[in-house]
Amino acid sequence: MRILVVGGGGREHALCWKLAQGKDVEKIYCGPGNAGIANVAENVAIQVDDLDALAEFAESNGVDLTVVGPEVPLCSGIADLFMSRGLRVFGPTQAAAMLEGSKKFSKEFMRRNNIPTAEAASFADEEAARKYVSAKIAGNPGVVVKADGLAAGKGVVVATSEREALDAVSECFSGAFGDAGANVLVEELLIGEEASILALTDGNTIIPLASSQDHKRALDGDLGPNTGGMGAYSPAPVVTDELMSEINEKVLNPFLQGVNNEGMDYRGIIYAGIMVTNAGPKVLEFNVRFGDPETQAVLARLDGDLADIMLKTSEKRLSEVTLEWSAEPAVCVVMAAGGYPGAYEKGKVISGIDDAERTGAVVFHAGTKNDGGKIVTSGGRVLGITTKGRDIREAAANAYAAVEKISWDGAQYRGDIAHRAIGI
Ligand code: AMP
Ligand code: GLY
C-alpha cells in the first residue's frame, strides 16, 4: 500500500510512524512533512492547502490512500476532490467538516440531534452580542465568547468578567480573526474536567479510540494563555467505563445518527472535546480530525495495524475492525519555542534528540526542519516526547527523563503533564 499523509506537525509524525508499522505498507509520502517525518516517510514539498497539487501527486504516484491531518484542507473540500477523482481518502467531506469549520453549524447540529452541549446564542451584530453578554454574565460564573470560524485555536475566550467578555466580542468583530469573526457565539461557561474522545467512523460504524486528555494552557497548573496543546496522556482516568457508556449513548451514537439523517459522507475521525460536568458529559466542540498532541499519546498505545484500519474506514468496512490497546498508559510532553504561543524565534539548533531516543522515548517532531544536517526549530510547538510506563506516574517520569536530554536556546515545556491522572 502506498500512502500520502497531508500535514507536517507532531500529529502527522505520529500518524506516519504508526502507519509505517503496517504490514502491507510499501511507501509513505508526507506533504509537507518535517525533519522527523523524513525518518519514516518521504517528505514532499506540497502545502496542505494546495489541494490540486496533492491530488495530482496522489494520482501520478499510485497512492492507494490519502490520510488528512489538519482541518483546513478538510474544510476546503479535499475529501470531495479526491473522491471525485476516484482516490481513496481518510477524512470527511466539506459539508461534514463544517462541524469544525463553523461553531454555529456545529451547535445547531448538536441541538438537532439532542447531543448535550453548552447553551449558546449566535450573533452577526456586535451590539446585540454585547447586550446578550451583559445580561448573561450577571449571576453566572462567566461566559465563553467564540469566533464562529476557524481561528487556529485563538478564537475562544473564557471570560469571567463582563469587561473581558465585552472585549472578546469587540475583538471578534474588529476583524482580528478575519471572516471567522463575522459571527460570534456566546456560550454558557461549563465547569468540570475536560477529556478528548476521538472515534473512527465510516458512516455505518463508530468506534471510539482510547480516551485522552490535553493540556491547553501554556504554564504549569493550567495557567497562562491557551495554546494548541502542551502535552497529553492516555487513557484519561476521568473517563470511567460508566462515563464512556454515557458518551457512547449521548454523544457518539446520536452523532452517527445525525450524520446519516443529514446525508453527510463521513469517513475519518470525529473528535469530541468533552466537559465532564455534574450534569454529565457535554460537548465543547467537534473537530473533524485527530487531535494534536492527543494522537501522539493515543497511537503510542494502539496495538493494531493503522494502515489497514484507515483503509477499511475509507472503504466503509469499519465493521470488520476491532481495536486493541496496550494496557500501559502513554504520556506526550510537548517542547515549545520560547515565547510560544506568542511571537517566537525559529532556526535554533536542537541537541540531544538521539540521547532522548536511547532512553526508549519516541520523539515526535512538529516544528522542525533539517538545515544542512542540523535539526533546527521551525515552529511554535517543536517536539512531542512520548513514552509509556507500567502506570501513568512511570510513563510521565520516563517522558521527563527523555525531555531533560533535549535542549535548544529558549526551549520551554510544562513540568506537570498528566498531573490530573497522577493526582498532583
Ligand atoms: P473550543 O475550541 O470550542 O474547544 O474551545 C477551546 C477551549 O475553551 C476548550 O478546550 C475549553 O477549555 C474552553 N471552552 C470552550 N467552550 C467552553 C465552555 N462552554 N465552557 C467552559 N470552557 C469552554
Ligand atoms: N489538542 C487540541 C486539538 O487538537 O484541537
Short mmCIF file of C-alpha atoms and ligand atoms in Angstrom, two decimals:
data_model
loop_
_atom_site.label_atom_id
_atom_site.label_comp_id
_atom_site.label_asym_id
_atom_site.label_seq_id
_atom_site.Cartn_x
_atom_site.Cartn_y
_atom_site.Cartn_z
CA MET A 1 0.00 0.00 0.00
CA ARG A 2 1.20 3.49 -0.87
CA ILE A 3 0.01 6.22 1.49
CA LEU A 4 0.06 10.02 1.36
CA VAL A 5 -0.25 11.86 4.68
CA VAL A 6 -1.25 15.53 4.48
CA GLY A 7 0.31 17.77 7.14
CA GLY A 8 3.61 18.39 8.86
CA GLY A 9 3.11 18.55 12.62
CA GLY A 10 3.52 16.23 15.59
CA ARG A 11 0.20 14.58 14.84
CA GLU A 12 1.33 13.74 11.32
CA HIS A 13 4.67 12.39 12.57
CA ALA A 14 2.76 10.08 14.91
CA LEU A 15 0.45 9.03 12.06
CA CYS A 16 3.38 8.32 9.70
CA TRP A 17 5.25 6.43 12.46
CA LYS A 18 2.29 4.19 13.19
CA LEU A 19 1.30 3.74 9.53
CA ALA A 20 4.89 2.71 8.72
CA GLN A 21 4.45 -0.31 11.02
CA GLY A 22 1.60 -1.63 8.84
CA LYS A 23 2.32 -5.00 7.28
CA ASP A 24 1.24 -4.08 3.74
CA VAL A 25 2.73 -0.59 3.72
CA GLU A 26 5.25 -0.18 0.94
CA LYS A 27 5.74 3.60 0.88
CA ILE A 28 4.59 6.68 2.79
CA TYR A 29 4.74 10.23 1.43
CA CYS A 30 4.04 13.26 3.58
CA GLY A 31 3.28 16.76 2.34
CA PRO A 32 4.92 18.92 3.56
CA GLY A 33 6.28 16.72 6.42
CA ASN A 34 9.09 17.79 8.78
CA ALA A 35 12.59 16.73 9.79
CA GLY A 36 11.40 13.81 11.95
CA ILE A 37 8.84 12.57 9.44
CA ALA A 38 11.73 12.21 6.98
CA ASN A 39 12.89 9.19 9.04
CA VAL A 40 9.70 7.22 8.35
CA ALA A 41 8.30 8.77 5.16
CA GLU A 42 9.36 10.78 2.13
CA ASN A 43 8.64 14.49 2.54
CA VAL A 44 7.01 16.09 -0.47
CA ALA A 45 7.15 19.88 -0.94
CA ILE A 46 3.40 20.44 -1.23
CA GLN A 47 1.50 22.59 1.25
CA VAL A 48 -1.71 21.34 2.91
CA ASP A 49 -3.91 23.91 1.15
CA ASP A 50 -2.69 23.09 -2.36
CA LEU A 51 -5.46 20.56 -2.98
CA ASP A 52 -4.95 20.24 -6.73
CA ALA A 53 -1.23 19.55 -6.34
CA LEU A 54 -1.95 16.93 -3.66
CA ALA A 55 -4.50 15.19 -5.89
CA GLU A 56 -2.11 15.31 -8.88
CA PHE A 57 0.63 13.84 -6.69
CA ALA A 58 -1.59 11.04 -5.39
CA GLU A 59 -2.68 10.17 -8.93
CA SER A 60 0.74 10.20 -10.51
CA ASN A 61 2.42 8.27 -7.68
CA GLY A 62 -0.11 5.45 -7.39
CA VAL A 63 -1.19 6.45 -3.88
CA ASP A 64 -3.77 3.98 -2.53
CA LEU A 65 -4.88 6.01 0.48
CA THR A 66 -4.54 9.67 1.50
CA VAL A 67 -4.79 10.50 5.21
CA VAL A 68 -5.60 14.13 6.00
CA GLY A 69 -4.19 15.53 9.27
CA PRO A 70 -5.32 19.17 9.62
CA GLU A 71 -8.77 20.76 9.42
CA VAL A 72 -8.02 23.41 6.81
CA PRO A 73 -7.87 21.13 3.76
CA LEU A 74 -10.89 19.17 5.03
CA CYS A 75 -12.91 22.38 5.33
CA SER A 76 -11.75 23.31 1.81
CA GLY A 77 -13.10 20.05 0.39
CA ILE A 78 -10.04 17.83 -0.07
CA ALA A 79 -12.09 14.67 0.52
CA ASP A 80 -14.67 15.70 -2.11
CA LEU A 81 -11.92 16.44 -4.63
CA PHE A 82 -10.13 13.14 -4.05
CA MET A 83 -13.34 11.10 -4.19
CA SER A 84 -14.39 12.85 -7.41
CA ARG A 85 -11.12 11.61 -8.91
CA GLY A 86 -11.65 8.09 -7.63
CA LEU A 87 -8.92 8.40 -4.95
CA ARG A 88 -9.37 6.81 -1.51
CA VAL A 89 -9.24 9.32 1.32
CA PHE A 90 -9.43 9.22 5.10
CA GLY A 91 -11.28 12.39 6.15
CA PRO A 92 -14.83 13.77 5.93
CA THR A 93 -16.30 15.77 3.07
CA GLN A 94 -16.50 19.56 3.10
CA ALA A 95 -20.15 19.58 4.20
CA ALA A 96 -19.33 17.34 7.20
CA ALA A 97 -16.16 19.31 8.02
CA MET A 98 -18.45 22.28 8.78
CA LEU A 99 -18.86 20.59 12.17
CA GLU A 100 -15.44 22.04 12.93
CA GLY A 101 -15.42 24.89 10.39
CA SER A 102 -18.44 26.65 11.87
CA LYS A 103 -19.18 26.63 15.58
CA LYS A 104 -22.69 27.88 14.81
CA PHE A 105 -23.34 24.99 12.41
CA SER A 106 -21.89 22.55 14.95
CA LYS A 107 -24.06 23.90 17.75
CA GLU A 108 -27.18 23.63 15.58
CA PHE A 109 -26.22 20.06 14.59
CA MET A 110 -25.89 19.17 18.29
CA ARG A 111 -29.27 20.72 19.05
CA ARG A 112 -31.00 18.94 16.16
CA ASN A 113 -29.55 15.63 17.27
CA ASN A 114 -30.02 16.01 21.03
CA ILE A 115 -26.30 15.95 21.81
CA PRO A 116 -25.65 17.57 25.21
CA THR A 117 -23.71 20.85 24.91
CA ALA A 118 -23.46 24.32 26.45
CA GLU A 119 -26.34 26.70 25.81
CA ALA A 120 -25.35 29.31 23.26
CA ALA A 121 -26.59 32.17 21.13
CA SER A 122 -25.07 33.33 17.87
CA PHE A 123 -24.78 36.92 16.67
CA ALA A 124 -23.85 38.67 13.45
CA ASP A 125 -24.42 42.04 15.10
CA GLU A 126 -21.98 43.42 17.67
CA GLU A 127 -24.49 45.49 19.65
CA ALA A 128 -26.85 42.53 20.06
CA ALA A 129 -23.93 40.34 21.21
CA ARG A 130 -22.87 42.94 23.79
CA LYS A 131 -26.39 43.19 25.21
CA TYR A 132 -26.66 39.43 25.49
CA VAL A 133 -23.25 39.15 27.19
CA SER A 134 -24.14 41.80 29.76
CA ALA A 135 -27.43 40.09 30.56
CA LYS A 136 -25.89 36.60 30.75
CA ILE A 137 -22.88 37.37 32.87
CA ALA A 138 -24.98 38.67 35.75
CA GLY A 139 -25.40 35.82 38.23
CA ASN A 140 -23.25 33.36 36.24
CA PRO A 141 -19.59 32.40 36.75
CA GLY A 142 -18.77 33.70 33.26
CA VAL A 143 -19.41 33.23 29.57
CA VAL A 144 -17.36 31.87 26.67
CA VAL A 145 -17.02 34.02 23.55
CA LYS A 146 -16.17 32.16 20.34
CA ALA A 147 -15.45 33.36 16.82
CA ASP A 148 -17.62 31.21 14.56
CA GLY A 149 -15.00 30.05 12.05
CA LEU A 150 -11.53 28.51 12.06
CA ALA A 151 -9.15 30.71 14.04
CA ALA A 152 -6.29 28.25 14.67
CA GLY A 153 -7.33 27.80 18.30
CA LYS A 154 -7.20 31.54 19.03
CA GLY A 155 -10.86 32.45 18.65
CA VAL A 156 -12.12 31.30 22.09
CA VAL A 157 -12.13 33.43 25.24
CA VAL A 158 -13.31 32.06 28.57
CA ALA A 159 -14.41 35.29 30.27
CA THR A 160 -15.17 35.55 33.97
CA SER A 161 -15.94 39.28 33.99
CA GLU A 162 -18.19 41.46 31.88
CA ARG A 163 -15.22 43.56 30.75
CA GLU A 164 -13.30 40.52 29.49
CA ALA A 165 -16.37 39.21 27.71
CA LEU A 166 -17.15 42.53 26.04
CA ASP A 167 -13.51 42.92 24.97
CA ALA A 168 -13.65 39.45 23.42
CA VAL A 169 -16.80 40.39 21.50
CA SER A 170 -15.12 43.58 20.23
CA GLU A 171 -12.03 41.63 19.21
CA CYS A 172 -14.07 39.21 17.09
CA PHE A 173 -15.95 41.99 15.33
CA SER A 174 -12.76 44.03 14.85
CA GLY A 175 -11.72 41.60 12.13
CA ALA A 176 -8.84 40.11 14.21
CA PHE A 177 -9.91 36.64 13.04
CA GLY A 178 -10.89 37.65 9.51
CA ASP A 179 -14.07 36.01 8.22
CA ALA A 180 -14.01 33.62 11.19
CA GLY A 181 -15.19 36.50 13.41
CA ALA A 182 -18.13 37.62 11.27
CA ASN A 183 -20.38 35.58 13.55
CA VAL A 184 -19.85 35.25 17.27
CA LEU A 185 -21.16 32.61 19.65
CA VAL A 186 -21.71 33.41 23.30
CA GLU A 187 -21.86 30.26 25.39
CA GLU A 188 -22.68 29.20 28.89
CA LEU A 189 -19.47 28.55 30.86
CA LEU A 190 -19.30 24.86 31.73
CA ILE A 191 -17.48 23.70 34.83
CA GLY A 192 -15.75 20.34 35.05
CA GLU A 193 -12.82 18.30 33.78
CA GLU A 194 -12.11 18.03 30.04
CA ALA A 195 -11.40 14.87 28.07
CA SER A 196 -10.81 14.17 24.40
CA ILE A 197 -12.80 11.37 22.83
CA LEU A 198 -11.68 10.51 19.31
CA ALA A 199 -13.66 7.97 17.34
CA LEU A 200 -13.29 6.32 13.95
CA THR A 201 -16.37 6.30 11.78
CA ASP A 202 -17.24 5.31 8.23
CA GLY A 203 -20.84 6.48 8.49
CA ASN A 204 -22.12 2.99 9.37
CA THR A 205 -20.00 2.10 12.40
CA ILE A 206 -18.41 4.25 15.08
CA ILE A 207 -15.53 3.01 17.26
CA PRO A 208 -14.02 5.18 20.00
CA LEU A 209 -10.25 5.24 20.39
CA ALA A 210 -8.70 5.13 23.86
CA SER A 211 -9.55 8.28 25.84
CA SER A 212 -7.02 11.05 26.32
CA GLN A 213 -6.56 14.45 27.86
CA ASP A 214 -4.80 17.52 26.51
CA HIS A 215 -3.21 20.42 28.44
CA LYS A 216 -4.21 23.60 26.64
CA ARG A 217 -2.65 26.24 28.86
CA ALA A 218 0.97 27.26 28.39
CA LEU A 219 2.10 27.06 32.01
CA ASP A 220 2.14 24.58 34.89
CA GLY A 221 -1.00 24.45 36.98
CA ASP A 222 -3.12 25.18 33.88
CA LEU A 223 -2.15 28.83 33.96
CA GLY A 224 -1.16 31.22 31.18
CA PRO A 225 -2.60 31.60 27.70
CA ASN A 226 -4.27 28.88 25.62
CA THR A 227 -2.03 27.01 23.20
CA GLY A 228 -2.54 24.28 20.60
CA GLY A 229 -1.79 21.78 23.39
CA MET A 230 1.28 21.37 25.63
CA GLY A 231 1.02 17.67 26.35
CA ALA A 232 -1.36 14.75 26.53
CA TYR A 233 -1.84 11.38 28.10
CA SER A 234 -3.95 8.32 27.50
CA PRO A 235 -6.10 6.89 29.00
CA ALA A 236 -7.81 9.70 30.91
CA PRO A 237 -8.93 8.25 34.27
CA VAL A 238 -11.84 10.74 34.37
CA VAL A 239 -13.36 8.68 31.53
CA THR A 240 -14.51 5.68 33.56
CA ASP A 241 -16.23 2.75 31.82
CA GLU A 242 -19.52 4.10 33.06
CA LEU A 243 -18.85 7.57 31.65
CA MET A 244 -17.70 6.05 28.35
CA SER A 245 -21.03 4.21 28.06
CA GLU A 246 -22.79 7.51 28.65
CA ILE A 247 -20.64 9.21 25.99
CA ASN A 248 -21.47 6.42 23.53
CA GLU A 249 -25.15 6.71 24.24
CA LYS A 250 -25.47 10.51 24.41
CA VAL A 251 -22.75 11.71 22.03
CA LEU A 252 -21.27 9.16 19.62
CA ASN A 253 -24.42 7.25 18.68
CA PRO A 254 -26.52 10.42 18.17
CA PHE A 255 -23.60 11.86 16.18
CA LEU A 256 -23.64 8.88 13.81
CA GLN A 257 -27.41 9.08 13.53
CA GLY A 258 -27.15 12.79 12.77
CA VAL A 259 -24.52 12.24 10.10
CA ASN A 260 -26.83 9.76 8.40
CA ASN A 261 -30.02 11.76 8.80
CA GLU A 262 -28.29 14.79 7.31
CA GLY A 263 -26.75 12.87 4.42
CA MET A 264 -23.09 13.55 5.29
CA ASP A 265 -20.34 11.32 3.91
CA TYR A 266 -18.11 10.83 6.94
CA ARG A 267 -15.11 8.52 6.75
CA GLY A 268 -12.45 9.53 9.21
CA ILE A 269 -12.06 10.71 12.77
CA ILE A 270 -14.55 12.62 14.84
CA TYR A 271 -13.01 14.27 17.89
CA ALA A 272 -15.40 15.30 20.64
CA GLY A 273 -13.97 17.70 23.20
CA ILE A 274 -15.97 16.77 26.28
CA MET A 275 -16.54 18.64 29.55
CA VAL A 276 -17.41 16.20 32.30
CA THR A 277 -19.90 18.27 34.31
CA ASN A 278 -22.02 17.43 37.33
CA ALA A 279 -24.90 17.07 34.90
CA GLY A 280 -22.99 14.55 32.75
CA PRO A 281 -20.78 14.84 29.65
CA LYS A 282 -21.29 17.86 27.40
CA VAL A 283 -19.63 18.52 24.05
CA LEU A 284 -17.44 21.65 23.99
CA GLU A 285 -16.59 21.25 20.31
CA PHE A 286 -16.35 18.78 17.49
CA ASN A 287 -13.17 18.52 15.45
CA VAL A 288 -13.18 16.53 12.25
CA ARG A 289 -9.61 15.26 12.56
CA PHE A 290 -7.13 13.77 15.01
CA GLY A 291 -6.12 15.95 17.98
CA ASP A 292 -2.59 17.23 18.40
CA PRO A 293 -0.96 16.18 20.80
CA GLU A 294 -3.60 13.60 21.82
CA THR A 295 -2.75 11.49 18.76
CA GLN A 296 0.86 11.08 19.86
CA ALA A 297 -0.22 9.55 23.21
CA VAL A 298 -3.13 7.54 21.80
CA LEU A 299 -1.26 5.98 18.86
CA ALA A 300 1.63 5.04 21.16
CA ARG A 301 -0.87 2.62 22.74
CA LEU A 302 -2.56 1.26 19.60
CA ASP A 303 -1.60 -2.36 19.00
CA GLY A 304 -3.31 -2.80 15.62
CA ASP A 305 -2.34 -2.03 12.01
CA LEU A 306 -3.31 1.62 11.49
CA ALA A 307 -2.95 1.45 7.70
CA ASP A 308 -5.39 -1.44 7.50
CA ILE A 309 -7.79 0.31 9.91
CA MET A 310 -7.74 3.53 7.88
CA LEU A 311 -8.09 1.74 4.56
CA LYS A 312 -11.14 -0.11 5.87
CA THR A 313 -12.60 3.15 7.19
CA SER A 314 -12.21 4.80 3.79
CA GLU A 315 -13.89 1.78 2.12
CA LYS A 316 -16.80 1.76 4.60
CA ARG A 317 -15.65 -1.57 6.06
CA LEU A 318 -15.01 -0.34 9.60
CA SER A 319 -17.34 -3.02 10.99
CA GLU A 320 -14.52 -5.50 10.23
CA VAL A 321 -12.16 -3.70 12.65
CA THR A 322 -11.53 -4.41 16.35
CA LEU A 323 -9.15 -2.05 18.12
CA GLU A 324 -6.63 -3.33 20.65
CA TRP A 325 -4.76 -1.17 23.12
CA SER A 326 -1.66 -1.58 25.21
CA ALA A 327 -2.55 -1.70 28.91
CA GLU A 328 0.33 0.72 29.54
CA PRO A 329 -0.57 4.41 29.74
CA ALA A 330 1.27 6.87 27.49
CA VAL A 331 2.37 10.45 28.07
CA CYS A 332 3.43 13.05 25.50
CA VAL A 333 5.27 16.17 26.71
CA VAL A 334 5.42 18.99 24.17
CA MET A 335 8.59 21.08 24.00
CA ALA A 336 7.91 24.51 22.52
CA ALA A 337 9.88 27.50 21.33
CA GLY A 338 10.47 30.30 23.86
CA GLY A 339 7.66 32.85 23.57
CA TYR A 340 5.06 30.40 22.20
CA PRO A 341 2.06 30.86 21.96
CA GLY A 342 3.11 34.48 21.34
CA ALA A 343 5.91 35.51 18.99
CA TYR A 344 8.90 33.14 18.92
CA GLU A 345 12.15 32.75 17.05
CA LYS A 346 12.94 29.96 14.61
CA GLY A 347 16.16 28.35 13.46
CA LYS A 348 17.50 27.31 16.90
CA VAL A 349 19.70 24.22 16.74
CA ILE A 350 18.22 21.31 18.73
CA SER A 351 20.54 18.91 20.53
CA GLY A 352 20.01 15.65 22.39
CA ILE A 353 17.28 14.01 20.30
CA ASP A 354 19.35 10.82 19.85
CA ASP A 355 20.10 10.67 23.59
CA ALA A 356 16.40 11.07 24.35
CA GLU A 357 15.54 8.26 21.93
CA ARG A 358 18.12 5.99 23.55
CA THR A 359 16.08 6.16 26.78
CA GLY A 360 13.28 4.41 24.85
CA ALA A 361 11.20 7.55 24.21
CA VAL A 362 9.69 8.29 20.82
CA VAL A 363 10.48 11.86 19.80
CA PHE A 364 7.76 13.14 17.50
CA HIS A 365 8.75 16.23 15.56
CA ALA A 366 6.35 19.14 14.99
CA GLY A 367 8.02 22.44 14.04
CA THR A 368 11.44 21.18 12.95
CA LYS A 369 13.46 21.23 9.78
CA ASN A 370 16.73 19.86 8.59
CA ASP A 371 19.16 22.69 7.95
CA GLY A 372 22.25 21.22 6.29
CA GLY A 373 22.28 18.16 8.56
CA LYS A 374 21.32 20.04 11.73
CA ILE A 375 17.81 19.77 13.15
CA VAL A 376 16.54 23.28 13.86
CA THR A 377 13.29 24.70 15.20
CA SER A 378 10.79 25.99 12.65
CA GLY A 379 7.55 26.37 14.60
CA GLY A 380 5.96 27.08 17.99
CA ARG A 381 5.42 23.52 19.14
CA VAL A 382 8.67 21.80 18.26
CA LEU A 383 8.78 18.24 19.67
CA GLY A 384 6.44 15.80 21.45
CA ILE A 385 8.38 13.39 23.65
CA THR A 386 6.25 10.29 24.09
CA THR A 387 6.70 7.29 26.37
CA LYS A 388 4.73 4.53 28.01
CA GLY A 389 5.10 3.11 31.51
CA ARG A 390 3.58 0.49 33.80
CA ASP A 391 1.42 3.23 35.23
CA ILE A 392 0.84 6.88 34.43
CA ARG A 393 3.37 8.06 37.00
CA GLU A 394 6.09 5.91 35.42
CA ALA A 395 5.08 6.98 31.91
CA ALA A 396 5.40 10.64 32.90
CA ALA A 397 8.73 10.05 34.69
CA ASN A 398 10.05 8.30 31.56
CA ALA A 399 8.91 11.19 29.37
CA TYR A 400 10.61 13.79 31.56
CA ALA A 401 13.83 11.76 31.74
CA ALA A 402 13.94 11.96 27.93
CA VAL A 403 12.90 15.63 27.82
CA GLU A 404 15.86 16.52 30.01
CA LYS A 405 18.27 15.19 27.36
CA ILE A 406 16.99 17.68 24.78
CA SER A 407 17.80 21.37 24.61
CA TRP A 408 17.87 24.43 22.43
CA ASP A 409 18.05 28.12 23.10
CA GLY A 410 14.75 29.15 24.72
CA ALA A 411 13.09 25.70 24.88
CA GLN A 412 10.10 25.58 27.23
CA TYR A 413 7.78 22.84 28.42
CA ARG A 414 5.31 22.17 31.18
CA GLY A 415 6.60 20.16 34.12
CA ASP A 416 3.22 18.79 35.18
CA ILE A 417 1.80 16.90 32.20
CA ALA A 418 -0.61 14.20 33.45
CA HIS A 419 -0.96 15.88 36.85
CA ARG A 420 -4.70 15.16 36.99
CA ALA A 421 -4.16 11.46 36.41
CA ILE A 422 -1.25 11.26 38.84
CA GLY A 423 -3.08 13.33 41.45
CA ILE A 424 -0.55 16.13 41.99
P1 AMP B 1 -13.11 25.06 21.67
O1 AMP B 1 -12.16 25.48 20.59
O2 AMP B 1 -14.53 25.40 21.40
O3 AMP B 1 -12.91 23.67 22.17
O4 AMP B 1 -12.63 25.86 22.95
C1 AMP B 1 -11.28 25.79 23.41
C2 AMP B 1 -11.23 25.61 24.89
O5 AMP B 1 -12.00 26.60 25.54
C3 AMP B 1 -11.85 24.29 25.37
O6 AMP B 1 -10.97 23.23 25.29
C4 AMP B 1 -12.20 24.65 26.79
O7 AMP B 1 -11.06 24.60 27.62
C5 AMP B 1 -12.64 26.08 26.69
N1 AMP B 1 -14.11 26.12 26.49
C6 AMP B 1 -14.77 26.15 25.31
N2 AMP B 1 -16.11 26.20 25.50
C7 AMP B 1 -16.31 26.20 26.82
C8 AMP B 1 -17.47 26.25 27.66
N3 AMP B 1 -18.69 26.33 27.14
N4 AMP B 1 -17.29 26.21 29.00
C9 AMP B 1 -16.05 26.16 29.54
N5 AMP B 1 -14.91 26.13 28.80
C10 AMP B 1 -15.02 26.15 27.47
N1 GLY B 2 -5.32 19.29 21.09
C1 GLY B 2 -6.41 20.05 20.66
C2 GLY B 2 -6.70 19.94 19.22
O1 GLY B 2 -6.08 19.19 18.50
O2 GLY B 2 -7.61 20.63 18.78
#
